[in-house]
Amino acid sequence: MNADDLQCFLSAFICVHWEHSLDSRWKDYEMRKGFTRKPQGDEPATRGKNYITPSGLQRLKDEHRFLLTRERPAVAEVVAWAAGNGDRSDNADYRYGKRRLRQIDGRIRFLTKRIEAAEVVDPEAPRAGQAKTRAFFGATVRYASAAGAERVVSIVGTDEVDLNRNHISWVSPLGRALMKSAAGDSVVLQAPGGTEYLTVLEVCYKRISVEPFREPPGSEASAKGLPRRR
């Protein structure tokens, strides 16, 4: 393989890497934003407060720190390198890098606002009276459908929704239906698919394990060894 062929190969490799990593990471951010950003009609009445568990807030802070101190500087370095490689209008590395920086900056702004508005509620904090026996933010609720099927869910913040762990938002239709209920109560769930009648079997408060932030696969901060054009 001659020098020209090698350069073409490296250029193609870099473009494919950027497209794949950029698309996969952006889809991941979009998916999580779908969990954190609720439609206008599903916003809580007190829109200024972001109720969240301690571990949920820590995850936001960890992602914010990663983007600000590691990912953004790494991508900015790539953009600076790409800017010195000639015509920017025909420079895939430069264009992808600038697009990625805009995405990162948007996510940082979003996380900053959510962290600043955080109202931390610890599910393990001591409770008394109705706050101990009724479902409020941070409660884990076991309930049964009219058909007898049982399910257990934990009521968390909009930044912590995780359907794989049965973590539901306190402003979701199910969260609203269960709110203030106690064992033995019957509640009505007005879901998009129709009306459901649920029986609350148990309400308790215990630690809610939120999935911690993990460095996204293919992030520029972890791809320092990627070969670049000379």
PDB file of C-alpha atoms in Angstrom:
ATOM      1  CA  MET A   1       0.000   0.000   0.000  1.00  0.00           C
ATOM      2  CA  ASN A   2       1.537   3.323  -1.091  1.00  0.00           C
ATOM      3  CA  ALA A   3       1.397   6.598   0.849  1.00  0.00           C
ATOM      4  CA  ASP A   4      -1.669   7.901  -1.040  1.00  0.00           C
ATOM      5  CA  ASP A   5      -3.593   4.682  -0.465  1.00  0.00           C
ATOM      6  CA  LEU A   6      -2.668   4.735   3.223  1.00  0.00           C
ATOM      7  CA  GLN A   7      -3.900   8.309   3.582  1.00  0.00           C
ATOM      8  CA  CYS A   8      -7.202   7.453   1.880  1.00  0.00           C
ATOM      9  CA  PHE A   9      -7.630   4.444   4.152  1.00  0.00           C
ATOM     10  CA  LEU A  10      -7.000   6.488   7.297  1.00  0.00           C
ATOM     11  CA  SER A  11      -9.369   9.214   6.116  1.00  0.00           C
ATOM     12  CA  ALA A  12     -12.135   6.694   5.485  1.00  0.00           C
ATOM     13  CA  PHE A  13     -11.463   5.034   8.850  1.00  0.00           C
ATOM     14  CA  ILE A  14     -11.735   8.311  10.719  1.00  0.00           C
ATOM     15  CA  CYS A  15     -14.954   9.326   8.931  1.00  0.00           C
ATOM     16  CA  VAL A  16     -16.594   5.968   9.650  1.00  0.00           C
ATOM     17  CA  HIS A  17     -15.487   6.113  13.289  1.00  0.00           C
ATOM     18  CA  TRP A  18     -16.836   9.633  13.736  1.00  0.00           C
ATOM     19  CA  GLU A  19     -20.146   8.848  12.046  1.00  0.00           C
ATOM     20  CA  HIS A  20     -20.685   5.688  14.067  1.00  0.00           C
ATOM     21  CA  SER A  21     -19.628   7.088  17.442  1.00  0.00           C
ATOM     22  CA  LEU A  22     -21.419  10.399  16.886  1.00  0.00           C
ATOM     23  CA  ASP A  23     -24.687   8.764  15.842  1.00  0.00           C
ATOM     24  CA  SER A  24     -24.644   6.141  18.599  1.00  0.00           C
ATOM     25  CA  ARG A  25     -23.803   8.662  21.322  1.00  0.00           C
ATOM     26  CA  TRP A  26     -26.345  11.162  20.053  1.00  0.00           C
ATOM     27  CA  LYS A  27     -29.055   8.490  19.959  1.00  0.00           C
ATOM     28  CA  ASP A  28     -28.142   7.598  23.546  1.00  0.00           C
ATOM     29  CA  TYR A  29     -28.412  11.247  24.609  1.00  0.00           C
ATOM     30  CA  GLU A  30     -31.717  11.597  22.740  1.00  0.00           C
ATOM     31  CA  MET A  31     -33.081   8.502  24.448  1.00  0.00           C
ATOM     32  CA  ARG A  32     -32.126   9.807  27.878  1.00  0.00           C
ATOM     33  CA  LYS A  33     -33.476  13.218  27.049  1.00  0.00           C
ATOM     34  CA  GLY A  34     -36.725  11.478  26.193  1.00  0.00           C
ATOM     35  CA  PHE A  35     -36.752  10.267  29.797  1.00  0.00           C
ATOM     36  CA  THR A  36     -35.759  13.590  31.308  1.00  0.00           C
ATOM     37  CA  ARG A  37     -37.702  16.069  29.186  1.00  0.00           C
ATOM     38  CA  LYS A  38     -41.435  15.599  29.584  1.00  0.00           C
ATOM     39  CA  PRO A  39     -44.057  16.852  27.113  1.00  0.00           C
ATOM     40  CA  GLN A  40     -45.588  20.211  27.979  1.00  0.00           C
ATOM     41  CA  GLY A  41     -48.796  18.623  29.193  1.00  0.00           C
ATOM     42  CA  ASP A  42     -46.919  16.310  31.549  1.00  0.00           C
ATOM     43  CA  GLU A  43     -44.929  18.990  33.410  1.00  0.00           C
ATOM     44  CA  PRO A  44     -45.393  19.303  37.181  1.00  0.00           C
ATOM     45  CA  ALA A  45     -47.258  22.324  38.466  1.00  0.00           C
ATOM     46  CA  THR A  46     -44.107  23.624  40.179  1.00  0.00           C
ATOM     47  CA  ARG A  47     -41.935  23.534  37.087  1.00  0.00           C
ATOM     48  CA  GLY A  48     -39.020  25.233  38.846  1.00  0.00           C
ATOM     49  CA  LYS A  49     -38.328  22.261  41.127  1.00  0.00           C
ATOM     50  CA  ASN A  50     -36.629  19.084  40.010  1.00  0.00           C
ATOM     51  CA  TYR A  51     -37.427  16.426  42.607  1.00  0.00           C
ATOM     52  CA  ILE A  52     -34.724  13.775  42.527  1.00  0.00           C
ATOM     53  CA  THR A  53     -33.138  11.084  44.711  1.00  0.00           C
ATOM     54  CA  PRO A  54     -29.541  11.470  45.976  1.00  0.00           C
ATOM     55  CA  SER A  55     -28.202   8.817  43.606  1.00  0.00           C
ATOM     56  CA  GLY A  56     -30.103  10.361  40.698  1.00  0.00           C
ATOM     57  CA  LEU A  57     -28.526  13.745  41.362  1.00  0.00           C
ATOM     58  CA  GLN A  58     -25.096  12.142  41.604  1.00  0.00           C
ATOM     59  CA  ARG A  59     -25.584  10.605  38.159  1.00  0.00           C
ATOM     60  CA  LEU A  60     -26.384  14.013  36.671  1.00  0.00           C
ATOM     61  CA  LYS A  61     -23.304  15.506  38.319  1.00  0.00           C
ATOM     62  CA  ASP A  62     -21.070  12.685  37.092  1.00  0.00           C
ATOM     63  CA  GLU A  63     -22.248  13.116  33.506  1.00  0.00           C
ATOM     64  CA  HIS A  64     -21.876  16.901  33.738  1.00  0.00           C
ATOM     65  CA  ARG A  65     -18.317  16.537  35.050  1.00  0.00           C
ATOM     66  CA  PHE A  66     -17.396  14.021  32.346  1.00  0.00           C
ATOM     67  CA  LEU A  67     -18.685  16.217  29.522  1.00  0.00           C
ATOM     68  CA  LEU A  68     -17.151  19.400  30.892  1.00  0.00           C
ATOM     69  CA  THR A  69     -13.738  18.141  31.938  1.00  0.00           C
ATOM     70  CA  ARG A  70     -13.053  15.213  29.621  1.00  0.00           C
ATOM     71  CA  GLU A  71     -15.287  14.839  26.579  1.00  0.00           C
ATOM     72  CA  ARG A  72     -15.496  18.477  25.528  1.00  0.00           C
ATOM     73  CA  PRO A  73     -11.744  19.125  25.807  1.00  0.00           C
ATOM     74  CA  ALA A  74     -11.049  15.916  23.857  1.00  0.00           C
ATOM     75  CA  VAL A  75     -13.433  16.869  21.047  1.00  0.00           C
ATOM     76  CA  ALA A  76     -12.125  20.457  21.018  1.00  0.00           C
ATOM     77  CA  GLU A  77      -8.624  19.031  20.525  1.00  0.00           C
ATOM     78  CA  VAL A  78      -9.811  17.043  17.515  1.00  0.00           C
ATOM     79  CA  VAL A  79     -11.506  20.125  16.054  1.00  0.00           C
ATOM     80  CA  ALA A  80      -8.345  22.182  16.505  1.00  0.00           C
ATOM     81  CA  TRP A  81      -6.283  19.448  14.826  1.00  0.00           C
ATOM     82  CA  ALA A  82      -8.792  19.115  11.971  1.00  0.00           C
ATOM     83  CA  ALA A  83      -8.891  22.876  11.442  1.00  0.00           C
ATOM     84  CA  GLY A  84      -5.240  22.762  10.433  1.00  0.00           C
ATOM     85  CA  ASN A  85      -5.797  20.170   7.727  1.00  0.00           C
ATOM     86  CA  GLY A  86      -6.893  22.498   4.938  1.00  0.00           C
ATOM     87  CA  ASP A  87     -10.303  23.434   3.543  1.00  0.00           C
ATOM     88  CA  ARG A  88     -12.793  23.246   6.427  1.00  0.00           C
ATOM     89  CA  SER A  89     -15.808  23.043   4.112  1.00  0.00           C
ATOM     90  CA  ASP A  90     -14.542  19.680   2.820  1.00  0.00           C
ATOM     91  CA  ASN A  91     -13.094  18.457   6.121  1.00  0.00           C
ATOM     92  CA  ALA A  92     -15.250  15.704   7.629  1.00  0.00           C
ATOM     93  CA  ASP A  93     -13.302  15.636  10.894  1.00  0.00           C
ATOM     94  CA  TYR A  94     -13.822  19.365  11.390  1.00  0.00           C
ATOM     95  CA  ARG A  95     -17.532  19.308  10.512  1.00  0.00           C
ATOM     96  CA  TYR A  96     -18.302  16.287  12.719  1.00  0.00           C
ATOM     97  CA  GLY A  97     -16.243  17.776  15.550  1.00  0.00           C
ATOM     98  CA  LYS A  98     -18.105  21.095  15.446  1.00  0.00           C
ATOM     99  CA  ARG A  99     -21.434  19.285  15.386  1.00  0.00           C
ATOM    100  CA  ARG A 100     -20.398  17.163  18.354  1.00  0.00           C
ATOM    101  CA  LEU A 101     -19.320  20.265  20.306  1.00  0.00           C
ATOM    102  CA  ARG A 102     -22.772  21.798  19.790  1.00  0.00           C
ATOM    103  CA  GLN A 103     -24.389  18.619  21.089  1.00  0.00           C
ATOM    104  CA  ILE A 104     -22.119  18.524  24.126  1.00  0.00           C
ATOM    105  CA  ASP A 105     -22.702  22.195  24.932  1.00  0.00           C
ATOM    106  CA  GLY A 106     -26.464  21.702  24.691  1.00  0.00           C
ATOM    107  CA  ARG A 107     -26.335  18.721  27.028  1.00  0.00           C
ATOM    108  CA  ILE A 108     -24.112  20.610  29.499  1.00  0.00           C
ATOM    109  CA  ARG A 109     -26.593  23.506  29.596  1.00  0.00           C
ATOM    110  CA  PHE A 110     -29.476  21.100  30.164  1.00  0.00           C
ATOM    111  CA  LEU A 111     -27.669  19.253  32.969  1.00  0.00           C
ATOM    112  CA  THR A 112     -26.623  22.522  34.606  1.00  0.00           C
ATOM    113  CA  LYS A 113     -30.238  23.683  34.796  1.00  0.00           C
ATOM    114  CA  ARG A 114     -31.454  20.327  36.149  1.00  0.00           C
ATOM    115  CA  ILE A 115     -28.741  20.242  38.817  1.00  0.00           C
ATOM    116  CA  GLU A 116     -29.395  23.837  39.882  1.00  0.00           C
ATOM    117  CA  ALA A 117     -33.144  23.118  40.195  1.00  0.00           C
ATOM    118  CA  ALA A 118     -32.630  19.834  42.059  1.00  0.00           C
ATOM    119  CA  GLU A 119     -34.789  19.265  45.139  1.00  0.00           C
ATOM    120  CA  VAL A 120     -33.283  16.171  46.752  1.00  0.00           C
ATOM    121  CA  VAL A 121     -35.622  13.727  48.488  1.00  0.00           C
ATOM    122  CA  ASP A 122     -34.054  10.711  50.174  1.00  0.00           C
ATOM    123  CA  PRO A 123     -36.355   7.645  50.135  1.00  0.00           C
ATOM    124  CA  GLU A 124     -34.492   6.283  53.186  1.00  0.00           C
ATOM    125  CA  ALA A 125     -35.059   9.376  55.316  1.00  0.00           C
ATOM    126  CA  PRO A 126     -37.177   8.753  58.476  1.00  0.00           C
ATOM    127  CA  ARG A 127     -40.894   9.377  57.972  1.00  0.00           C
ATOM    128  CA  ALA A 128     -43.847   9.620  60.282  1.00  0.00           C
ATOM    129  CA  GLY A 129     -47.632   9.571  60.001  1.00  0.00           C
ATOM    130  CA  GLN A 130     -49.135   9.514  56.528  1.00  0.00           C
ATOM    131  CA  ALA A 131     -45.741  10.272  54.991  1.00  0.00           C
ATOM    132  CA  LYS A 132     -44.703   6.764  56.068  1.00  0.00           C
ATOM    133  CA  THR A 133     -47.767   4.819  54.966  1.00  0.00           C
ATOM    134  CA  ARG A 134     -48.866   6.694  51.842  1.00  0.00           C
ATOM    135  CA  ALA A 135     -47.172   6.929  48.460  1.00  0.00           C
ATOM    136  CA  PHE A 136     -45.234  10.114  47.859  1.00  0.00           C
ATOM    137  CA  PHE A 137     -42.041  10.840  45.958  1.00  0.00           C
ATOM    138  CA  GLY A 138     -39.491   8.089  46.636  1.00  0.00           C
ATOM    139  CA  ALA A 139     -42.058   5.427  47.520  1.00  0.00           C
ATOM    140  CA  THR A 140     -41.889   1.863  46.269  1.00  0.00           C
ATOM    141  CA  VAL A 141     -45.416   0.619  45.585  1.00  0.00           C
ATOM    142  CA  ARG A 142     -46.747  -2.871  44.969  1.00  0.00           C
ATOM    143  CA  TYR A 143     -50.108  -2.928  43.257  1.00  0.00           C
ATOM    144  CA  ALA A 144     -52.406  -5.279  41.331  1.00  0.00           C
ATOM    145  CA  SER A 145     -54.423  -4.769  38.181  1.00  0.00           C
ATOM    146  CA  ALA A 146     -58.087  -5.712  37.874  1.00  0.00           C
ATOM    147  CA  ALA A 147     -56.928  -9.000  36.317  1.00  0.00           C
ATOM    148  CA  GLY A 148     -54.815  -9.757  39.383  1.00  0.00           C
ATOM    149  CA  ALA A 149     -51.399  -9.132  37.852  1.00  0.00           C
ATOM    150  CA  GLU A 150     -49.017  -7.638  40.403  1.00  0.00           C
ATOM    151  CA  ARG A 151     -46.259  -5.126  39.762  1.00  0.00           C
ATOM    152  CA  VAL A 152     -43.797  -3.174  41.893  1.00  0.00           C
ATOM    153  CA  VAL A 153     -42.689   0.343  40.910  1.00  0.00           C
ATOM    154  CA  SER A 154     -40.596   3.082  42.493  1.00  0.00           C
ATOM    155  CA  ILE A 155     -41.652   6.715  42.120  1.00  0.00           C
ATOM    156  CA  VAL A 156     -38.663   8.847  41.114  1.00  0.00           C
ATOM    157  CA  GLY A 157     -37.794  12.092  39.338  1.00  0.00           C
ATOM    158  CA  THR A 158     -38.096  12.767  35.631  1.00  0.00           C
ATOM    159  CA  ASP A 159     -34.303  12.466  35.313  1.00  0.00           C
ATOM    160  CA  GLU A 160     -34.319   8.978  36.804  1.00  0.00           C
ATOM    161  CA  VAL A 161     -36.962   7.121  34.807  1.00  0.00           C
ATOM    162  CA  ASP A 162     -35.758   3.584  34.061  1.00  0.00           C
ATOM    163  CA  LEU A 163     -38.383   1.155  32.822  1.00  0.00           C
ATOM    164  CA  ASN A 164     -35.960  -1.762  33.115  1.00  0.00           C
ATOM    165  CA  ARG A 165     -35.800  -1.117  36.860  1.00  0.00           C
ATOM    166  CA  ASN A 166     -39.495  -0.180  37.177  1.00  0.00           C
ATOM    167  CA  HIS A 167     -38.626   3.402  38.062  1.00  0.00           C
ATOM    168  CA  ILE A 168     -41.474   5.689  37.026  1.00  0.00           C
ATOM    169  CA  SER A 169     -41.746   9.474  37.050  1.00  0.00           C
ATOM    170  CA  TRP A 170     -43.819  11.142  39.747  1.00  0.00           C
ATOM    171  CA  VAL A 171     -45.525  13.188  37.009  1.00  0.00           C
ATOM    172  CA  SER A 172     -46.320  10.183  34.796  1.00  0.00           C
ATOM    173  CA  PRO A 173     -49.960   8.988  34.608  1.00  0.00           C
ATOM    174  CA  LEU A 174     -49.170   5.972  36.818  1.00  0.00           C
ATOM    175  CA  GLY A 175     -47.153   8.068  39.260  1.00  0.00           C
ATOM    176  CA  ARG A 176     -49.997  10.535  39.604  1.00  0.00           C
ATOM    177  CA  ALA A 177     -52.548   7.736  40.075  1.00  0.00           C
ATOM    178  CA  LEU A 178     -50.513   6.144  42.887  1.00  0.00           C
ATOM    179  CA  MET A 179     -49.631   9.415  44.613  1.00  0.00           C
ATOM    180  CA  LYS A 180     -51.037   9.674  48.188  1.00  0.00           C
ATOM    181  CA  SER A 181     -52.454   6.144  48.047  1.00  0.00           C
ATOM    182  CA  ALA A 182     -52.030   3.598  50.849  1.00  0.00           C
ATOM    183  CA  ALA A 183     -52.275  -0.177  51.112  1.00  0.00           C
ATOM    184  CA  GLY A 184     -55.849  -1.258  50.447  1.00  0.00           C
ATOM    185  CA  ASP A 185     -56.749   1.778  48.340  1.00  0.00           C
ATOM    186  CA  SER A 186     -58.215   1.488  44.855  1.00  0.00           C
ATOM    187  CA  VAL A 187     -56.927   4.005  42.287  1.00  0.00           C
ATOM    188  CA  VAL A 188     -57.880   4.864  38.743  1.00  0.00           C
ATOM    189  CA  LEU A 189     -55.194   5.066  36.087  1.00  0.00           C
ATOM    190  CA  GLN A 190     -56.091   7.238  33.123  1.00  0.00           C
ATOM    191  CA  ALA A 191     -53.626   5.828  30.589  1.00  0.00           C
ATOM    192  CA  PRO A 192     -53.387   6.566  26.849  1.00  0.00           C
ATOM    193  CA  GLY A 193     -54.665   3.038  26.204  1.00  0.00           C
ATOM    194  CA  GLY A 194     -57.729   3.494  28.386  1.00  0.00           C
ATOM    195  CA  THR A 195     -58.855   3.499  32.005  1.00  0.00           C
ATOM    196  CA  GLU A 196     -57.442   0.921  34.415  1.00  0.00           C
ATOM    197  CA  TYR A 197     -58.425   0.153  37.998  1.00  0.00           C
ATOM    198  CA  LEU A 198     -55.585  -0.738  40.356  1.00  0.00           C
ATOM    199  CA  THR A 199     -55.456  -1.963  43.946  1.00  0.00           C
ATOM    200  CA  VAL A 200     -52.557  -0.806  46.092  1.00  0.00           C
ATOM    201  CA  LEU A 201     -51.134  -3.728  48.064  1.00  0.00           C
ATOM    202  CA  GLU A 202     -48.106  -2.231  49.794  1.00  0.00           C
ATOM    203  CA  VAL A 203     -46.294   1.091  50.169  1.00  0.00           C
ATOM    204  CA  CYS A 204     -42.780   1.273  51.577  1.00  0.00           C
ATOM    205  CA  TYR A 205     -39.720   3.486  51.520  1.00  0.00           C
ATOM    206  CA  LYS A 206     -36.323   1.990  50.853  1.00  0.00           C
ATOM    207  CA  ARG A 207     -33.163   2.690  48.919  1.00  0.00           C
ATOM    208  CA  ILE A 208     -33.770   3.181  45.188  1.00  0.00           C
ATOM    209  CA  SER A 209     -30.796   2.045  43.167  1.00  0.00           C
ATOM    210  CA  VAL A 210     -30.328   4.363  40.183  1.00  0.00           C
ATOM    211  CA  GLU A 211     -28.115   3.238  37.322  1.00  0.00           C
ATOM    212  CA  PRO A 212     -24.857   5.215  37.695  1.00  0.00           C
ATOM    213  CA  PHE A 213     -23.432   7.273  34.867  1.00  0.00           C
ATOM    214  CA  ARG A 214     -21.014   5.356  32.687  1.00  0.00           C
ATOM    215  CA  GLU A 215     -18.732   6.757  30.026  1.00  0.00           C
ATOM    216  CA  PRO A 216     -20.508   6.285  26.670  1.00  0.00           C
ATOM    217  CA  PRO A 217     -18.893   3.739  24.319  1.00  0.00           C
ATOM    218  CA  GLY A 218     -16.936   5.451  21.553  1.00  0.00           C
ATOM    219  CA  SER A 219     -16.558   8.754  23.403  1.00  0.00           C
ATOM    220  CA  GLU A 220     -13.691  10.904  22.148  1.00  0.00           C
ATOM    221  CA  ALA A 221     -12.220  11.007  25.662  1.00  0.00           C
ATOM    222  CA  SER A 222     -11.664   7.230  25.482  1.00  0.00           C
ATOM    223  CA  ALA A 223     -10.549   7.178  21.833  1.00  0.00           C
ATOM    224  CA  LYS A 224      -7.270   9.047  22.156  1.00  0.00           C
ATOM    225  CA  GLY A 225      -5.429   6.356  20.248  1.00  0.00           C
ATOM    226  CA  LEU A 226      -7.448   6.812  17.044  1.00  0.00           C
ATOM    227  CA  PRO A 227      -5.095   7.261  14.038  1.00  0.00           C
ATOM    228  CA  ARG A 228      -5.371  10.611  12.285  1.00  0.00           C
ATOM    229  CA  ARG A 229      -4.377  11.967   8.942  1.00  0.00           C
ATOM    230  CA  ARG A 230      -0.984  13.587   8.640  1.00  0.00           C
TER     231      ARG A 230
END
